[in-house]
PDB file of C-alpha atoms and ligand atoms in Angstrom:
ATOM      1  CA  UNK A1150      -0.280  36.851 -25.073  1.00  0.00           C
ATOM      2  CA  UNK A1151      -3.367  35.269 -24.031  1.00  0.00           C
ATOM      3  CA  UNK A1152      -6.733  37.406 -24.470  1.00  0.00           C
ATOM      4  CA  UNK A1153      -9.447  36.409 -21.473  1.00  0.00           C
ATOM      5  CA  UNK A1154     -13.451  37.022 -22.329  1.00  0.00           C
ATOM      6  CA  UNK A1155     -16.170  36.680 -19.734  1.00  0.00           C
ATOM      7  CA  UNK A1156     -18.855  35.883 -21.270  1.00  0.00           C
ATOM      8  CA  UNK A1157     -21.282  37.767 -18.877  1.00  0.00           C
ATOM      9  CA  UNK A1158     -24.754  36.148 -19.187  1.00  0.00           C
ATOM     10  CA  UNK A1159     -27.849  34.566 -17.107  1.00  0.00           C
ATOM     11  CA  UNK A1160     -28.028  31.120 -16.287  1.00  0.00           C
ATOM     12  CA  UNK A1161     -31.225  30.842 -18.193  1.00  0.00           C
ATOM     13  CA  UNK A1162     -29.317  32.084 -21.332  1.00  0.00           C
ATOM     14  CA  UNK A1163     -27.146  29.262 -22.247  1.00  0.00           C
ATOM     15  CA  UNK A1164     -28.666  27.602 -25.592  1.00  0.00           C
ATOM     16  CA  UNK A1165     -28.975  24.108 -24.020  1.00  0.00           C
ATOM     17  CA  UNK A1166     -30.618  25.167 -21.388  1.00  0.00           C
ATOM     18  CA  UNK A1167     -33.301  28.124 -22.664  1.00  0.00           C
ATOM     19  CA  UNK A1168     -35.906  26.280 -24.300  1.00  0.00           C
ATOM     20  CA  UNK A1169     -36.545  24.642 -20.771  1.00  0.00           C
ATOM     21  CA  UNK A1170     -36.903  27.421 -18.561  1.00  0.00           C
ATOM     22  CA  UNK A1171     -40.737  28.980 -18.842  1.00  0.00           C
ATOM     23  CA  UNK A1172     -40.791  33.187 -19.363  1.00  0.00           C
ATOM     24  CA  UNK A1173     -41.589  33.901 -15.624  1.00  0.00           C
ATOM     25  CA  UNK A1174     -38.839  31.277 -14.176  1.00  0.00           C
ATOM     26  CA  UNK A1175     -35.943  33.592 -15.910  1.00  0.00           C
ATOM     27  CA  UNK A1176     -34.879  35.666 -12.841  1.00  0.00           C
ATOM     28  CA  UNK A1177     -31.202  37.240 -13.173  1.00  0.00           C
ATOM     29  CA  UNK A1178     -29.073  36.085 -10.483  1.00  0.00           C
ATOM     30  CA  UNK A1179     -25.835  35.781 -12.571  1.00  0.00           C
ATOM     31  CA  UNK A1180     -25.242  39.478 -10.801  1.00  0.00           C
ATOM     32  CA  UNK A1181     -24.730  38.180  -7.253  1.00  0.00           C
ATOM     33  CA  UNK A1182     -21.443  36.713  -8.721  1.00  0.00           C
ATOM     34  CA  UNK A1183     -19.995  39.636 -10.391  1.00  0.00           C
ATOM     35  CA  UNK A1184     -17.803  40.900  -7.380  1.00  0.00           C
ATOM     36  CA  UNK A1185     -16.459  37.572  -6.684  1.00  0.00           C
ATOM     37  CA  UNK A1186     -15.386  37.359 -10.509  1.00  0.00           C
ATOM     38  CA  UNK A1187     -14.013  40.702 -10.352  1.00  0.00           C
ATOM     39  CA  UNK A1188     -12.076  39.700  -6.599  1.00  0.00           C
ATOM     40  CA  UNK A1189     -10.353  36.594  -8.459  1.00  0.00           C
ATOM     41  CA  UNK A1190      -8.903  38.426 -11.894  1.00  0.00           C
ATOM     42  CA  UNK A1191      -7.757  41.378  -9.218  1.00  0.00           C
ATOM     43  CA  UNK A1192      -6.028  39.309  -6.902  1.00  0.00           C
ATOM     44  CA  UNK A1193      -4.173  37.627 -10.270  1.00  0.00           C
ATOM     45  CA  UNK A1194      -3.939  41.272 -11.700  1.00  0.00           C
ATOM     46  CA  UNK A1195      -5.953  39.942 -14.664  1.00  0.00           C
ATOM     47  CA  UNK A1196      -7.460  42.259 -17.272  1.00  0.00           C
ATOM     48  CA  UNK A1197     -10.788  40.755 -19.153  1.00  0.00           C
ATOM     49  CA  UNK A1198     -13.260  41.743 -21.459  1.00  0.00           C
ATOM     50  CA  UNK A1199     -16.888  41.288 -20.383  1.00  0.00           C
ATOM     51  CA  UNK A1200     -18.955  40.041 -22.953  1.00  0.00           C
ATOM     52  CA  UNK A1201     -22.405  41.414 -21.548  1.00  0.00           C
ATOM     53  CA  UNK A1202     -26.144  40.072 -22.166  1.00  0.00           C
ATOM     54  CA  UNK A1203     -27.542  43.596 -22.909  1.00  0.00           C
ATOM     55  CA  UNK A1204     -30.854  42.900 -21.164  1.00  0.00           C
ATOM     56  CA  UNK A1205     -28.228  42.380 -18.096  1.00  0.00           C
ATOM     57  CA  UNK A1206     -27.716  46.161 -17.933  1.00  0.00           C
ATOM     58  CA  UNK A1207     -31.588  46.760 -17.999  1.00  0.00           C
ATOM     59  CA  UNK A1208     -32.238  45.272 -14.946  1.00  0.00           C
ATOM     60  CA  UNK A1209     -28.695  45.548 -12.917  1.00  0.00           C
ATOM     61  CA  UNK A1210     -27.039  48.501 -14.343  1.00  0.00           C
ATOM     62  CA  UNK A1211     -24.423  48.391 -12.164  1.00  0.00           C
ATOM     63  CA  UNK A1212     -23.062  45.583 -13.441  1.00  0.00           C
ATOM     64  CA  UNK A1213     -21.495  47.950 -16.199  1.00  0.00           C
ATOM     65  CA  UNK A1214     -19.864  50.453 -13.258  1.00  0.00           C
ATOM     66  CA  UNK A1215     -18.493  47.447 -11.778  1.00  0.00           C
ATOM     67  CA  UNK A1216     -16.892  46.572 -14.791  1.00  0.00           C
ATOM     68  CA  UNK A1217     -15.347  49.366 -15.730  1.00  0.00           C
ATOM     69  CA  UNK A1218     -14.162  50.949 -12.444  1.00  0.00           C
ATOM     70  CA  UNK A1219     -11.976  47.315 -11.866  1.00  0.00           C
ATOM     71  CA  UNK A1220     -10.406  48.918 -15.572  1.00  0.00           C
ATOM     72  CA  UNK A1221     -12.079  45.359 -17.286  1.00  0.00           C
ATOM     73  CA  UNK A1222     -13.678  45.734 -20.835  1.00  0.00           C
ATOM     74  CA  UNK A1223     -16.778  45.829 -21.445  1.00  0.00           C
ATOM     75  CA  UNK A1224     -17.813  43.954 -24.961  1.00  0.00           C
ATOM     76  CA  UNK A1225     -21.032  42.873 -26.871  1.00  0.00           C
ATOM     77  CA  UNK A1226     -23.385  39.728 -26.240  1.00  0.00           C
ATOM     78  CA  UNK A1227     -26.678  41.034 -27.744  1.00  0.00           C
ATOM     79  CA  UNK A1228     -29.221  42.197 -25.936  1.00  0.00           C
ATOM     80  CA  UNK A1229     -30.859  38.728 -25.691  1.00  0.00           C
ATOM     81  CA  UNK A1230     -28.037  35.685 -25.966  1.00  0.00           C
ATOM     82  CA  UNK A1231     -30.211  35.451 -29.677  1.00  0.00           C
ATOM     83  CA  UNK A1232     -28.181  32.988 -32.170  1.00  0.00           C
ATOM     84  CA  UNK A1233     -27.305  35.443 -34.767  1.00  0.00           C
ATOM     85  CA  UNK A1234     -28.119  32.837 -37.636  1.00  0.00           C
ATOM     86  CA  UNK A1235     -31.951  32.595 -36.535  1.00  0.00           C
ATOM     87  CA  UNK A1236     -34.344  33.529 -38.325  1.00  0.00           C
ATOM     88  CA  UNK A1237     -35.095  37.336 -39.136  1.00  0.00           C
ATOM     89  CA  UNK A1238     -32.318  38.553 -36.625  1.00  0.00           C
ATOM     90  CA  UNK A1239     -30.505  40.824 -38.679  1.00  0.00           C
ATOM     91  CA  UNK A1240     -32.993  43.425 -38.565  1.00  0.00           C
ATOM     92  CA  UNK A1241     -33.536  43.440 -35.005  1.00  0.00           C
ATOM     93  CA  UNK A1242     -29.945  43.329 -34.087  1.00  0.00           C
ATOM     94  CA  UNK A1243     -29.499  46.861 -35.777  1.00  0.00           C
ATOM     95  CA  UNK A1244     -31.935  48.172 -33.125  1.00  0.00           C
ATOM     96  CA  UNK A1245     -29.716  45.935 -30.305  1.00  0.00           C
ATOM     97  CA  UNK A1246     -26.442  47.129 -31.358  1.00  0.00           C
ATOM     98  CA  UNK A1247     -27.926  50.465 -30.768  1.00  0.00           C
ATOM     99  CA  UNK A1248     -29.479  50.330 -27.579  1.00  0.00           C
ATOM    100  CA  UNK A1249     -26.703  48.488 -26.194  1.00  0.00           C
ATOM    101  CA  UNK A1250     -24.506  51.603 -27.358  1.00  0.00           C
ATOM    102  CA  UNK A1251     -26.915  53.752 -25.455  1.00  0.00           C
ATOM    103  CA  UNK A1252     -26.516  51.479 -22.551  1.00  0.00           C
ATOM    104  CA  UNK A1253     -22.904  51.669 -21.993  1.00  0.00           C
ATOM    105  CA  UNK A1254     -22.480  55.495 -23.564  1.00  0.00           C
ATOM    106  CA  UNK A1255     -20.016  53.952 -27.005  1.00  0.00           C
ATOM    107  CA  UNK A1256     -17.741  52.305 -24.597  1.00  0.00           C
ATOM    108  CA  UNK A1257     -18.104  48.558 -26.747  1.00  0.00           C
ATOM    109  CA  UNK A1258     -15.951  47.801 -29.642  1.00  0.00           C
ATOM    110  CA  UNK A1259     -15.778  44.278 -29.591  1.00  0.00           C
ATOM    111  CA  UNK A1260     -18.518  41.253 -29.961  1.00  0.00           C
ATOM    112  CA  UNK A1261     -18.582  37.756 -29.662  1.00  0.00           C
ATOM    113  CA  UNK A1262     -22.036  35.820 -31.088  1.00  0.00           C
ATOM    114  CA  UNK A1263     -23.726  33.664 -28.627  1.00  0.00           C
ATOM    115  CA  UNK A1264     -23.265  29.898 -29.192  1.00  0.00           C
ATOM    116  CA  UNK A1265     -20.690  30.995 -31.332  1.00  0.00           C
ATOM    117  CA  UNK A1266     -23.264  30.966 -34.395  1.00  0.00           C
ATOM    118  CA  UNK A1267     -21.190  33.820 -36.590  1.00  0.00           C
ATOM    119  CA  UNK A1268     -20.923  31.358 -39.905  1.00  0.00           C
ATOM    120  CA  UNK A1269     -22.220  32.134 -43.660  1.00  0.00           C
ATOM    121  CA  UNK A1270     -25.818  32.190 -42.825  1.00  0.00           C
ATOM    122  CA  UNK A1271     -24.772  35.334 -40.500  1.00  0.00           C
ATOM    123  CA  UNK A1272     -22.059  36.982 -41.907  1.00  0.00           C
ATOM    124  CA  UNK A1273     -24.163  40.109 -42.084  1.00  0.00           C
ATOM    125  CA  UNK A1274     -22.938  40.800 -38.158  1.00  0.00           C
ATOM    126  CA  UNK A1275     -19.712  41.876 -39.955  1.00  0.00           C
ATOM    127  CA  UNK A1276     -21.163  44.791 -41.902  1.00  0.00           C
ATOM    128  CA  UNK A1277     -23.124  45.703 -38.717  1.00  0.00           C
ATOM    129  CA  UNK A1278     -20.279  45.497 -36.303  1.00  0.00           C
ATOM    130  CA  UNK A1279     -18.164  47.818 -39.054  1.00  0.00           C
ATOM    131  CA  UNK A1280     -21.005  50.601 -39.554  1.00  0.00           C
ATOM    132  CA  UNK A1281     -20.779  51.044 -35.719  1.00  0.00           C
ATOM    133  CA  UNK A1282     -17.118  51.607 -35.084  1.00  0.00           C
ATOM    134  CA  UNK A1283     -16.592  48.440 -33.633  1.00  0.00           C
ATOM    135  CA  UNK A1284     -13.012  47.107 -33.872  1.00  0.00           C
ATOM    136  CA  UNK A1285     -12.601  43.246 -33.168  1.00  0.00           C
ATOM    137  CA  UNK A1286     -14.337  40.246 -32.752  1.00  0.00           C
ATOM    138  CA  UNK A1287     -14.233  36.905 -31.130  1.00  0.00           C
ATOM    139  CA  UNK A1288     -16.470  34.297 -32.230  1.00  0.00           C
ATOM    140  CA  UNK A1289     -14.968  32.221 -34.766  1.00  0.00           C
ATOM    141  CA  UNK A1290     -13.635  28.316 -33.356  1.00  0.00           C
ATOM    142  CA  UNK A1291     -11.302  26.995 -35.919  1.00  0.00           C
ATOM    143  CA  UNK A1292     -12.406  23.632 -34.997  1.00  0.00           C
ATOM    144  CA  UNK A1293     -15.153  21.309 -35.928  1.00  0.00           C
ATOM    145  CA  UNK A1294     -17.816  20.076 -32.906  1.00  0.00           C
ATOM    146  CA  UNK A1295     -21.773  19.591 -32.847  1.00  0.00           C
ATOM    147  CA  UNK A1296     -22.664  23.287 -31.804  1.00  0.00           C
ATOM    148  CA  UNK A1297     -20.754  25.585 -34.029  1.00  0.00           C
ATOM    149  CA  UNK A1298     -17.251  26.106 -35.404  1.00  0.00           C
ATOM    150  CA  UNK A1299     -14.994  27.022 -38.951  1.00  0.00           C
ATOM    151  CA  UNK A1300     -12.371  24.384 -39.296  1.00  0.00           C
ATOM    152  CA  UNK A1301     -10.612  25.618 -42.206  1.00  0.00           C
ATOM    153  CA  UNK A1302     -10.561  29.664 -40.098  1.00  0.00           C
ATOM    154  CA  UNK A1303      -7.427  30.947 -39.587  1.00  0.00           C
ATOM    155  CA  UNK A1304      -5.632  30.544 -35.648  1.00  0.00           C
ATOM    156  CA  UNK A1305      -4.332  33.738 -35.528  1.00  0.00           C
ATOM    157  CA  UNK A1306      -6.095  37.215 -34.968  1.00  0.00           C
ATOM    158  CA  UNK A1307      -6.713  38.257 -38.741  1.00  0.00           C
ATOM    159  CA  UNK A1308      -8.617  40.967 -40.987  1.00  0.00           C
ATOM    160  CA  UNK A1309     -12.623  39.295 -41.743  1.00  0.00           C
ATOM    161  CA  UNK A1310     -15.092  40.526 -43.662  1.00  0.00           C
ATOM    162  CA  UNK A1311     -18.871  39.285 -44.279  1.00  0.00           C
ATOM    163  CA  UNK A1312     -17.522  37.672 -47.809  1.00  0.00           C
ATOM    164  CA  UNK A1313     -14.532  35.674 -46.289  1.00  0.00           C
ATOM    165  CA  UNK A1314     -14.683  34.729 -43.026  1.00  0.00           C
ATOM    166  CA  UNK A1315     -12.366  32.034 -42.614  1.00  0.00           C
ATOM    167  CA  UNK A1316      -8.939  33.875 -44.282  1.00  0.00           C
ATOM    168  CA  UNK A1317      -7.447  37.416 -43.479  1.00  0.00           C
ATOM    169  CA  UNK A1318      -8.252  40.184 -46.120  1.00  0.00           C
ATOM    170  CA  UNK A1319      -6.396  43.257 -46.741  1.00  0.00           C
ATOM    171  CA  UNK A1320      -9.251  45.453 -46.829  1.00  0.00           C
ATOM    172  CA  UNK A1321     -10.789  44.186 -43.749  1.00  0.00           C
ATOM    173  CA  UNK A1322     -11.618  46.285 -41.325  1.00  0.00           C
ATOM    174  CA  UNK A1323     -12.557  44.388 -38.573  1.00  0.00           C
ATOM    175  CA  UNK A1324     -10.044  42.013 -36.548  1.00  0.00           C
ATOM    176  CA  UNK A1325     -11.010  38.715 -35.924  1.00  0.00           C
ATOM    177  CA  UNK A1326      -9.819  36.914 -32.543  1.00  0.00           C
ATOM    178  CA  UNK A1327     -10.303  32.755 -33.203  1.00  0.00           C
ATOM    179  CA  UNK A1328     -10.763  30.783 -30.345  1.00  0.00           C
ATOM    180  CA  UNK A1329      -7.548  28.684 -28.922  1.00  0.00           C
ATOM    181  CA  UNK A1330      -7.588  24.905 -30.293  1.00  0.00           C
ATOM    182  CA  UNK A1331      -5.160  22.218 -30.228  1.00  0.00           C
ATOM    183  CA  UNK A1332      -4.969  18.913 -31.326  1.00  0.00           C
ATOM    184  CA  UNK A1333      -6.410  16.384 -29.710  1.00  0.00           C
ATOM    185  CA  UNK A1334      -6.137  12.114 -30.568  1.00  0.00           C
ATOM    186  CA  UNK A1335      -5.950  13.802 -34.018  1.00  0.00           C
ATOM    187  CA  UNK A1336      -8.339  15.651 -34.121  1.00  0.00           C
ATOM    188  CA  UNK A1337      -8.676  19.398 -34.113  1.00  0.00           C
ATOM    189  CA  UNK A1338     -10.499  20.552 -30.749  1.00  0.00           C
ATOM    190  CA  UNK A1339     -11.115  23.506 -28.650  1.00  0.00           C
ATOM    191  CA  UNK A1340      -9.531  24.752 -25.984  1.00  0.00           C
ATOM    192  CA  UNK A1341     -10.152  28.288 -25.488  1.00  0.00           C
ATOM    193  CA  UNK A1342     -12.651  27.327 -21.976  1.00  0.00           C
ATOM    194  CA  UNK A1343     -16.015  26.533 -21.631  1.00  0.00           C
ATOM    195  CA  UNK A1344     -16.893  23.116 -21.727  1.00  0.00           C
ATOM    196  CA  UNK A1345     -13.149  21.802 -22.696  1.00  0.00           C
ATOM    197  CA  UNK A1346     -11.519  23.638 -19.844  1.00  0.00           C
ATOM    198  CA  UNK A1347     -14.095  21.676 -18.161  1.00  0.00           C
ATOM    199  CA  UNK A1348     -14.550  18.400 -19.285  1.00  0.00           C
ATOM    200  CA  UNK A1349     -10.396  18.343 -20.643  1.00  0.00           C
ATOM    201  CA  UNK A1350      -7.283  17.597 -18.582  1.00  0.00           C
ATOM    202  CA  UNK A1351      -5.976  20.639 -17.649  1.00  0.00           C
ATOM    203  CA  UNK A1352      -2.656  19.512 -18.723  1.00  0.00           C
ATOM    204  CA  UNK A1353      -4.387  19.322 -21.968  1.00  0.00           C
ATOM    205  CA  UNK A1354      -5.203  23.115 -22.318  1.00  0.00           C
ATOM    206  CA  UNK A1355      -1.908  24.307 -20.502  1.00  0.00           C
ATOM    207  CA  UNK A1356      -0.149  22.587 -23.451  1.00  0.00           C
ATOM    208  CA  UNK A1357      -2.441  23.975 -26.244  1.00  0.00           C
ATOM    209  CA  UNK A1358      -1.298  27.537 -24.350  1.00  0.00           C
ATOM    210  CA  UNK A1359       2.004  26.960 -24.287  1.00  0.00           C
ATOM    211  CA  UNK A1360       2.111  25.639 -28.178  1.00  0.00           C
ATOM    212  CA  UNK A1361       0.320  29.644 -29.032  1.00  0.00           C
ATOM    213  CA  UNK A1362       2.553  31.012 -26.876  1.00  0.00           C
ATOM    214  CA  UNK A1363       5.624  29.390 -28.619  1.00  0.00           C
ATOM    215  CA  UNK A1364       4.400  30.153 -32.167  1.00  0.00           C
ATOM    216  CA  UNK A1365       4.061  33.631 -30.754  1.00  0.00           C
ATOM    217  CA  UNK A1366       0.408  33.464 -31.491  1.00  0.00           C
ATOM    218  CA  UNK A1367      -2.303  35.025 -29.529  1.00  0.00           C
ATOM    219  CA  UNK A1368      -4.429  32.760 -27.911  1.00  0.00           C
ATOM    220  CA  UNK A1369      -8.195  33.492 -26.966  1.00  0.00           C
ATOM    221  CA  UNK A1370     -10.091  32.242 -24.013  1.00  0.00           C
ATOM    222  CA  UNK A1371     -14.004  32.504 -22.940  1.00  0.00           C
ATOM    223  CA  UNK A1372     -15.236  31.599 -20.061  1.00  0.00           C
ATOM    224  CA  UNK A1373     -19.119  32.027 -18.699  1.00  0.00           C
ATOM    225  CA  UNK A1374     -19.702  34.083 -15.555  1.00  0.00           C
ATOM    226  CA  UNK A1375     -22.322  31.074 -14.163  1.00  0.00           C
ATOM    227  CA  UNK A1376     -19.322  28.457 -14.916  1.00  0.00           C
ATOM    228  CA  UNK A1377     -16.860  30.606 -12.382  1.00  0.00           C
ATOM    229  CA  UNK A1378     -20.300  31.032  -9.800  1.00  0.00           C
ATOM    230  CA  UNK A1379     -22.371  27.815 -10.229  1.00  0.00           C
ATOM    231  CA  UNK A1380     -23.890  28.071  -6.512  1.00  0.00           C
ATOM    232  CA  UNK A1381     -26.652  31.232  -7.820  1.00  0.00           C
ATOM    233  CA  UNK A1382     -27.370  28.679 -10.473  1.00  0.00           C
ATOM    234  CA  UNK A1383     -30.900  27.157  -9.385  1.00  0.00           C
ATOM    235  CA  UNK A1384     -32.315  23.699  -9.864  1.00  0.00           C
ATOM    236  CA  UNK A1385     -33.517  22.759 -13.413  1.00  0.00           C
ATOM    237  CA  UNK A1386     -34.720  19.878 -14.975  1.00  0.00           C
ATOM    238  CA  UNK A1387     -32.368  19.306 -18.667  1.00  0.00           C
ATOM    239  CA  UNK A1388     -32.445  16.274 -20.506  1.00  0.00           C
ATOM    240  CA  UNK A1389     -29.297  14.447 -19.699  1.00  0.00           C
ATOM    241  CA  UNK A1390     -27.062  15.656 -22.802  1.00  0.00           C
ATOM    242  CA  UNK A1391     -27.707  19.320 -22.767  1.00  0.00           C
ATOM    243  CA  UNK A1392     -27.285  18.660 -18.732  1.00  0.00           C
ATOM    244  CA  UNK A1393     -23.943  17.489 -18.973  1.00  0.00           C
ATOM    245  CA  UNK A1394     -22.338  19.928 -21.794  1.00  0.00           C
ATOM    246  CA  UNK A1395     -23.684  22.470 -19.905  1.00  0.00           C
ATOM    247  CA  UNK A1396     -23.008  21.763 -16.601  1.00  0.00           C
ATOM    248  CA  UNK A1397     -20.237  18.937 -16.426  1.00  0.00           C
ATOM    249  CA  UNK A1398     -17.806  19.442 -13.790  1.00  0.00           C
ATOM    250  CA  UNK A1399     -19.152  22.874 -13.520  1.00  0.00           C
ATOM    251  CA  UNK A1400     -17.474  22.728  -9.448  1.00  0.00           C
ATOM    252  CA  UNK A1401     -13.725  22.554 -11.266  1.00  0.00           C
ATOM    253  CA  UNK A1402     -13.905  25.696 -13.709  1.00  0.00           C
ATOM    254  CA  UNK A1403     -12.647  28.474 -10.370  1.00  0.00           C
ATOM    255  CA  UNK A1404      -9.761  26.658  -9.402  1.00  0.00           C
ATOM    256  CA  UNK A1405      -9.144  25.647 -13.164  1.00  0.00           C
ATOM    257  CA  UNK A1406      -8.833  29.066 -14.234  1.00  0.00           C
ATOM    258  CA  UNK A1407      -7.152  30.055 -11.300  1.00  0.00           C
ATOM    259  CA  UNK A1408      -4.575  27.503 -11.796  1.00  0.00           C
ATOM    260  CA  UNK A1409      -3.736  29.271 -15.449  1.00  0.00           C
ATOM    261  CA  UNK A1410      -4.244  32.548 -14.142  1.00  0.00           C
ATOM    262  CA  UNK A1411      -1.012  31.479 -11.754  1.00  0.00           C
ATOM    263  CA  UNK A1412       0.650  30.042 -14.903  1.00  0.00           C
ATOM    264  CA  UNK A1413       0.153  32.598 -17.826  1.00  0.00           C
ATOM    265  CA  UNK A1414      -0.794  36.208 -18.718  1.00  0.00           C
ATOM    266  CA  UNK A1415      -4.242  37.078 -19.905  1.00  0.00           C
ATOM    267  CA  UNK A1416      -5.675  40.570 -20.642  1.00  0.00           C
ATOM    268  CA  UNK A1417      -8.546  42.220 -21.937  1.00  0.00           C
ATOM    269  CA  UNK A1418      -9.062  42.809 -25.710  1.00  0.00           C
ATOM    270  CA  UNK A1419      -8.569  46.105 -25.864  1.00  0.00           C
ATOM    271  CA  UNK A1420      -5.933  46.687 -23.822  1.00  0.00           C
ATOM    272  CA  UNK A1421      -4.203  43.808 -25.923  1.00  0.00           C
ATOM    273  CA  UNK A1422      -5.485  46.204 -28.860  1.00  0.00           C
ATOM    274  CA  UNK A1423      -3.531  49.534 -27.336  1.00  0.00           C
ATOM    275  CA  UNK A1424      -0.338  47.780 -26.820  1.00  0.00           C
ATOM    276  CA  UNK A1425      -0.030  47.086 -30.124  1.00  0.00           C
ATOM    277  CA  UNK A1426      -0.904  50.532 -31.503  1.00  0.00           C
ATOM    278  CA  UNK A1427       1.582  52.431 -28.842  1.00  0.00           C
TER     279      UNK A1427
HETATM  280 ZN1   ZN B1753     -23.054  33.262 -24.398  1.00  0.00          ZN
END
């Protein structure tokens, strides 16, 4: 089975792209694009999680409604898109954790750290996500790049914990969804969406599917809502790299996904989560 999260978040929020947007230039527009998201996974009978920018919900509430009456998921992004590894987070996330509960009345119980960043220097988000009843995550990229990622983590969904995030432990208590990789010109590379399903051949990610798929291991995929509705992105100036991770081939990413949505099954988290518990 293949797990599909949305990662549901401003075009000003992207890491590469933050820093270079002044305070009063961050206007939400990401919004516009929700019903057009929500009109391709319905006409492919697609389930997805939602991994929401809190702050998201402040100013476009409806966003959540939207959400859930199409029966999608709707999961944690902090409130901010704020690495969790920066500096002094930990204490503030407690209060975001909260306030997004209050937001979406309990209905979140999974997460997935911006930029990827869960790694030893914020392991802590374990504990958190545990002391609020949250069941799963999805942030961990078995695979080594510049941004993020835990090459030695586990492929399959496993048991972490704050002291060992890379292997399944019995007494776990929250599951861990890694990111789909494959192997690429020998290397180790991912290809769970993004910039990959992007920049890659789609043959390329079809294949890494289809290799989960006949392990019988299930394969997560993230995708941003600005990649599936580039035109309410506006004009900004990057310098050329972040430019280019960002927003390479940006036009391809709709009929990408559509192409796997034709080809394979995804669903949501949780209702991955129920099947297994019926
Ligand atoms: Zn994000």
């Amino acid at each position: 089975m293949n797990l599909l999260g949305i990662d549901f978040e401003d075009w000003y929020h992207p890491q590469l792209v933050e820093p270079f947007v002044p305070e009063d230039k961050k206007i939400p527009t990401m919004f516009k694009g929700l019903d057009k998201i929500l009109e391709l996974l319905r006409k492919h009978d697609v389930k997805a999680t939602f991994f929401v920018v809190g702050e998201l919900l402040e100013s476009n509430p409806e966003i959540l409604d939207k959400i859930i009456d199409s029966e999608h998921e709707i999961g944690f992004h902090t409130m901010k898109h704020t690495r969790l590894d920066s500096p002094n987070f930990k204490e503030k996330f407690k209060d975001e954790i909260k306030e997004f509960e209050k937001l979406t009345s309990k209905k979140s119980i999974g997460f997935r750290a911006p930029t990827f960043s869960l790694n030893k220097k914020s392991s802590w988000v374990i504990d958190e996500l545990v002391n609020n009843n949250y069941r799963y995550d999805s942030s961990i990229i078995p695979a080594k790049t510049s941004l993020y990622g835990i090459p030695e983590a586990e492929k399959s969904p496993y048991k972490i914990t704050s002291k060992n995030l890379e292997k399944n432990s019995e007494n776990g208590k929250l599951i861990e969804f890694p990111l789909l990789v494959t192997k690429f010109l020998g290397k180790t590379i991912p290809a769970a969406g993004g910039f990959y399903l992007r920049t890659l051949p789609l043959k390329i990610i079809k294949n890494a599917i289809k290799s989960y798929e006949n392990k019988n291991r299930v394969s997560s995929f993230y995708i941003h809502s600005w990649e599936l509705t580039p035109e309410y992105i506006p004009k900004i100036k990057l310098p050329i790299k972040n430019n280019f991770i960002t927003f390479h081939k940006i036009k391809k990413t709709f009929s990408k996904m559509e192409s796997l949505f034709n080809q394979f099954e995804f669903t949501s988290f949780n209702s991955y989560l129920n099947k297994l518990n019926k």
